[in-house]
PDB file of C-alpha atoms in Angstrom:
ATOM      1  CA  UNK A   1     -40.350 157.629 -48.384  1.00 53.00           C
ATOM      2  CA  UNK A   2     -40.575 160.096 -45.489  1.00 51.00           C
ATOM      3  CA  UNK A   3     -36.836 160.706 -45.790  1.00 45.00           C
ATOM      4  CA  UNK A   4     -37.108 161.542 -49.489  1.00 45.00           C
ATOM      5  CA  UNK A   5     -39.989 163.954 -48.881  1.00 43.00           C
ATOM      6  CA  UNK A   6     -38.043 165.556 -46.017  1.00 43.00           C
ATOM      7  CA  UNK A   7     -34.970 165.995 -48.232  1.00 38.00           C
ATOM      8  CA  UNK A   8     -37.041 167.564 -51.017  1.00 42.00           C
ATOM      9  CA  UNK A   9     -38.597 170.028 -48.550  1.00 44.00           C
ATOM     10  CA  UNK A  10     -35.190 170.813 -47.050  1.00 40.00           C
ATOM     11  CA  UNK A  11     -33.555 171.392 -50.444  1.00 41.00           C
ATOM     12  CA  UNK A  12     -36.436 173.553 -51.635  1.00 43.00           C
ATOM     13  CA  UNK A  13     -36.265 175.669 -48.466  1.00 42.00           C
ATOM     14  CA  UNK A  14     -32.487 176.079 -48.691  1.00 41.00           C
ATOM     15  CA  UNK A  15     -32.726 177.060 -52.356  1.00 40.00           C
ATOM     16  CA  UNK A  16     -35.354 179.731 -51.663  1.00 38.00           C
ATOM     17  CA  UNK A  17     -33.255 181.174 -48.821  1.00 39.00           C
ATOM     18  CA  UNK A  18     -30.191 181.319 -51.080  1.00 40.00           C
ATOM     19  CA  UNK A  19     -32.143 183.070 -53.835  1.00 43.00           C
ATOM     20  CA  UNK A  20     -33.186 185.859 -51.441  1.00 58.00           C
ATOM     21  CA  UNK A  21     -29.508 186.464 -50.641  1.00 75.00           C
ATOM     22  CA  UNK A  22     -28.572 187.054 -54.285  1.00 81.00           C
ATOM     23  CA  UNK A  23     -28.725 190.627 -55.606  1.00 79.00           C
ATOM     24  CA  UNK A  24     -27.841 191.730 -59.127  1.00 86.00           C
ATOM     25  CA  UNK A  25     -25.697 194.844 -58.703  1.00 83.00           C
ATOM     26  CA  UNK A  26     -26.729 196.215 -62.115  1.00 86.00           C
ATOM     27  CA  UNK A  27     -30.364 196.311 -60.989  1.00 87.00           C
ATOM     28  CA  UNK A  28     -29.643 198.551 -57.986  1.00 88.00           C
ATOM     29  CA  UNK A  29     -30.287 202.212 -58.760  1.00 91.00           C
ATOM     30  CA  UNK A  30     -30.234 205.272 -56.472  1.00 90.00           C
ATOM     31  CA  UNK A  31     -33.514 205.561 -54.599  1.00 83.00           C
ATOM     32  CA  UNK A  32     -33.589 209.364 -55.019  1.00 88.00           C
ATOM     33  CA  UNK A  33     -31.845 212.325 -56.601  1.00 92.00           C
ATOM     34  CA  UNK A  34     -28.625 213.392 -54.878  1.00 94.00           C
ATOM     35  CA  UNK A  35     -25.979 216.117 -55.209  1.00 95.00           C
ATOM     36  CA  UNK A  36     -22.702 214.266 -54.636  1.00 96.00           C
ATOM     37  CA  UNK A  37     -23.012 211.016 -52.647  1.00 96.00           C
ATOM     38  CA  UNK A  38     -25.849 208.547 -52.255  1.00 97.00           C
ATOM     39  CA  UNK A  39     -25.598 205.506 -49.963  1.00 95.00           C
ATOM     40  CA  UNK A  40     -27.970 202.561 -50.056  1.00 94.00           C
ATOM     41  CA  UNK A  41     -27.706 199.729 -47.534  1.00 94.00           C
ATOM     42  CA  UNK A  42     -27.863 196.227 -49.027  1.00 92.00           C
ATOM     43  CA  UNK A  43     -27.417 194.178 -45.862  1.00 93.00           C
ATOM     44  CA  UNK A  44     -26.228 194.417 -42.289  1.00 93.00           C
ATOM     45  CA  UNK A  45     -25.732 192.234 -39.251  1.00 95.00           C
ATOM     46  CA  UNK A  46     -23.468 192.365 -36.197  1.00 95.00           C
ATOM     47  CA  UNK A  47     -20.427 191.260 -38.228  1.00 96.00           C
ATOM     48  CA  UNK A  48     -20.622 193.477 -41.324  1.00 96.00           C
ATOM     49  CA  UNK A  49     -22.571 196.002 -43.372  1.00 96.00           C
ATOM     50  CA  UNK A  50     -22.747 196.170 -47.163  1.00 96.00           C
ATOM     51  CA  UNK A  51     -23.636 199.314 -49.103  1.00 96.00           C
ATOM     52  CA  UNK A  52     -23.882 200.508 -52.682  1.00 97.00           C
ATOM     53  CA  UNK A  53     -22.458 204.033 -52.896  1.00 97.00           C
ATOM     54  CA  UNK A  54     -22.736 206.434 -55.846  1.00 98.00           C
ATOM     55  CA  UNK A  55     -20.250 209.329 -55.978  1.00 98.00           C
ATOM     56  CA  UNK A  56     -20.493 212.197 -58.480  1.00 98.00           C
ATOM     57  CA  UNK A  57     -17.557 214.392 -57.379  1.00 98.00           C
ATOM     58  CA  UNK A  58     -15.610 213.234 -54.325  1.00 97.00           C
ATOM     59  CA  UNK A  59     -15.543 211.715 -50.869  1.00 97.00           C
ATOM     60  CA  UNK A  60     -13.609 213.867 -48.416  1.00 97.00           C
ATOM     61  CA  UNK A  61     -10.615 212.356 -46.677  1.00 98.00           C
ATOM     62  CA  UNK A  62     -11.826 210.433 -43.621  1.00 97.00           C
ATOM     63  CA  UNK A  63     -11.181 207.336 -41.540  1.00 97.00           C
ATOM     64  CA  UNK A  64     -13.192 204.782 -39.591  1.00 96.00           C
ATOM     65  CA  UNK A  65     -11.850 204.316 -36.082  1.00 96.00           C
ATOM     66  CA  UNK A  66     -13.186 200.783 -35.607  1.00 94.00           C
ATOM     67  CA  UNK A  67     -13.971 199.498 -39.095  1.00 93.00           C
ATOM     68  CA  UNK A  68     -12.147 197.739 -41.868  1.00 97.00           C
ATOM     69  CA  UNK A  69     -13.604 198.552 -45.296  1.00 98.00           C
ATOM     70  CA  UNK A  70     -13.369 196.824 -48.659  1.00 98.00           C
ATOM     71  CA  UNK A  71     -14.432 198.846 -51.694  1.00 98.00           C
ATOM     72  CA  UNK A  72     -15.177 197.235 -55.054  1.00 98.00           C
ATOM     73  CA  UNK A  73     -15.511 199.711 -57.904  1.00 98.00           C
ATOM     74  CA  UNK A  74     -18.337 198.792 -60.279  1.00 97.00           C
ATOM     75  CA  UNK A  75     -18.466 201.891 -62.519  1.00 97.00           C
ATOM     76  CA  UNK A  76     -16.519 205.113 -63.047  1.00 98.00           C
ATOM     77  CA  UNK A  77     -12.940 206.074 -62.333  1.00 98.00           C
ATOM     78  CA  UNK A  78     -10.987 208.413 -60.118  1.00 98.00           C
ATOM     79  CA  UNK A  79      -8.044 208.995 -57.859  1.00 98.00           C
ATOM     80  CA  UNK A  80      -8.240 207.142 -54.564  1.00 98.00           C
ATOM     81  CA  UNK A  81      -6.126 208.340 -51.656  1.00 98.00           C
ATOM     82  CA  UNK A  82      -5.120 205.711 -49.111  1.00 98.00           C
ATOM     83  CA  UNK A  83      -2.851 207.067 -46.350  1.00 97.00           C
ATOM     84  CA  UNK A  84      -0.293 209.216 -48.227  1.00 96.00           C
ATOM     85  CA  UNK A  85      -0.543 207.347 -51.554  1.00 98.00           C
ATOM     86  CA  UNK A  86      -2.810 208.158 -54.498  1.00 98.00           C
ATOM     87  CA  UNK A  87      -3.994 205.416 -56.864  1.00 98.00           C
ATOM     88  CA  UNK A  88      -5.752 205.694 -60.231  1.00 98.00           C
ATOM     89  CA  UNK A  89      -8.766 203.399 -59.857  1.00 98.00           C
ATOM     90  CA  UNK A  90     -11.567 202.226 -62.146  1.00 98.00           C
ATOM     91  CA  UNK A  91     -14.224 199.548 -62.555  1.00 97.00           C
ATOM     92  CA  UNK A  92     -12.978 196.171 -61.395  1.00 97.00           C
ATOM     93  CA  UNK A  93     -10.550 197.491 -58.784  1.00 98.00           C
ATOM     94  CA  UNK A  94     -10.760 196.396 -55.139  1.00 98.00           C
ATOM     95  CA  UNK A  95      -9.424 198.612 -52.363  1.00 98.00           C
ATOM     96  CA  UNK A  96      -8.740 197.242 -48.879  1.00 98.00           C
ATOM     97  CA  UNK A  97      -8.826 199.925 -46.184  1.00 98.00           C
ATOM     98  CA  UNK A  98      -7.587 198.962 -42.710  1.00 98.00           C
ATOM     99  CA  UNK A  99      -9.359 200.515 -39.719  1.00 96.00           C
ATOM    100  CA  UNK A 100      -8.141 203.962 -38.645  1.00 97.00           C
ATOM    101  CA  UNK A 101      -6.685 204.692 -42.124  1.00 98.00           C
ATOM    102  CA  UNK A 102      -7.266 208.001 -43.951  1.00 98.00           C
ATOM    103  CA  UNK A 103      -8.947 207.526 -47.333  1.00 98.00           C
ATOM    104  CA  UNK A 104     -11.008 209.409 -49.908  1.00 98.00           C
ATOM    105  CA  UNK A 105     -11.659 209.598 -53.632  1.00 98.00           C
ATOM    106  CA  UNK A 106     -11.975 212.241 -56.349  1.00 98.00           C
ATOM    107  CA  UNK A 107     -13.946 211.236 -59.449  1.00 98.00           C
ATOM    108  CA  UNK A 108     -12.360 212.016 -62.831  1.00 97.00           C
ATOM    109  CA  UNK A 109     -14.795 210.249 -65.161  1.00 95.00           C
ATOM    110  CA  UNK A 110     -17.935 211.567 -66.829  1.00 95.00           C
ATOM    111  CA  UNK A 111     -19.746 208.646 -65.232  1.00 93.00           C
ATOM    112  CA  UNK A 112     -20.727 208.512 -61.591  1.00 97.00           C
ATOM    113  CA  UNK A 113     -18.563 206.142 -59.564  1.00 98.00           C
ATOM    114  CA  UNK A 114     -20.600 203.235 -58.229  1.00 98.00           C
ATOM    115  CA  UNK A 115     -18.972 201.104 -55.540  1.00 98.00           C
ATOM    116  CA  UNK A 116     -19.795 198.251 -53.218  1.00 97.00           C
ATOM    117  CA  UNK A 117     -18.557 198.956 -49.693  1.00 97.00           C
ATOM    118  CA  UNK A 118     -18.297 196.119 -47.173  1.00 97.00           C
ATOM    119  CA  UNK A 119     -17.467 197.233 -43.652  1.00 96.00           C
ATOM    120  CA  UNK A 120     -16.752 195.067 -40.670  1.00 97.00           C
ATOM    121  CA  UNK A 121     -17.939 194.966 -37.997  1.00 96.00           C
ATOM    122  CA  UNK A 122     -21.454 196.390 -38.476  1.00 93.00           C
ATOM    123  CA  UNK A 123     -21.344 200.062 -39.494  1.00 92.00           C
ATOM    124  CA  UNK A 124     -23.366 202.301 -37.177  1.00 89.00           C
ATOM    125  CA  UNK A 125     -22.084 205.626 -38.524  1.00 85.00           C
ATOM    126  CA  UNK A 126     -20.486 206.772 -35.291  1.00 89.00           C
ATOM    127  CA  UNK A 127     -16.800 206.108 -35.967  1.00 91.00           C
ATOM    128  CA  UNK A 128     -16.237 208.168 -39.139  1.00 93.00           C
ATOM    129  CA  UNK A 129     -13.826 211.075 -38.639  1.00 95.00           C
ATOM    130  CA  UNK A 130     -13.233 213.644 -41.394  1.00 94.00           C
ATOM    131  CA  UNK A 131      -9.836 215.282 -41.872  1.00 93.00           C
ATOM    132  CA  UNK A 132      -9.871 219.074 -41.757  1.00 83.00           C
TER     133      UNK A 132
END
């Protein structure tokens, strides 16, 4: 009987931990008004950082010296530059950006572009270099 009670407690605890890790992306809204870009951190640890980013106009060409980045477009469309190539991107597209790779985006939709950005390792903000 003790084993059954222990298992029930363990399963209940694991389920509540898992529920706290689940976020509905549609429910996340910008925390404040912004001119062009708004970034909101969802999670971060030593291995990775996850952000929701809203972009109204563009993100200047830049690179991350030590980070790999994966971008998942949730809303909007635009032209994404990766190295010397330009891609037409829209909701549902995933972009993989190796570390030390120039990238940026120009929005061409009426809607704001909303993306999920996952960077690894943890993003501290000190390795982003903008191109002149």
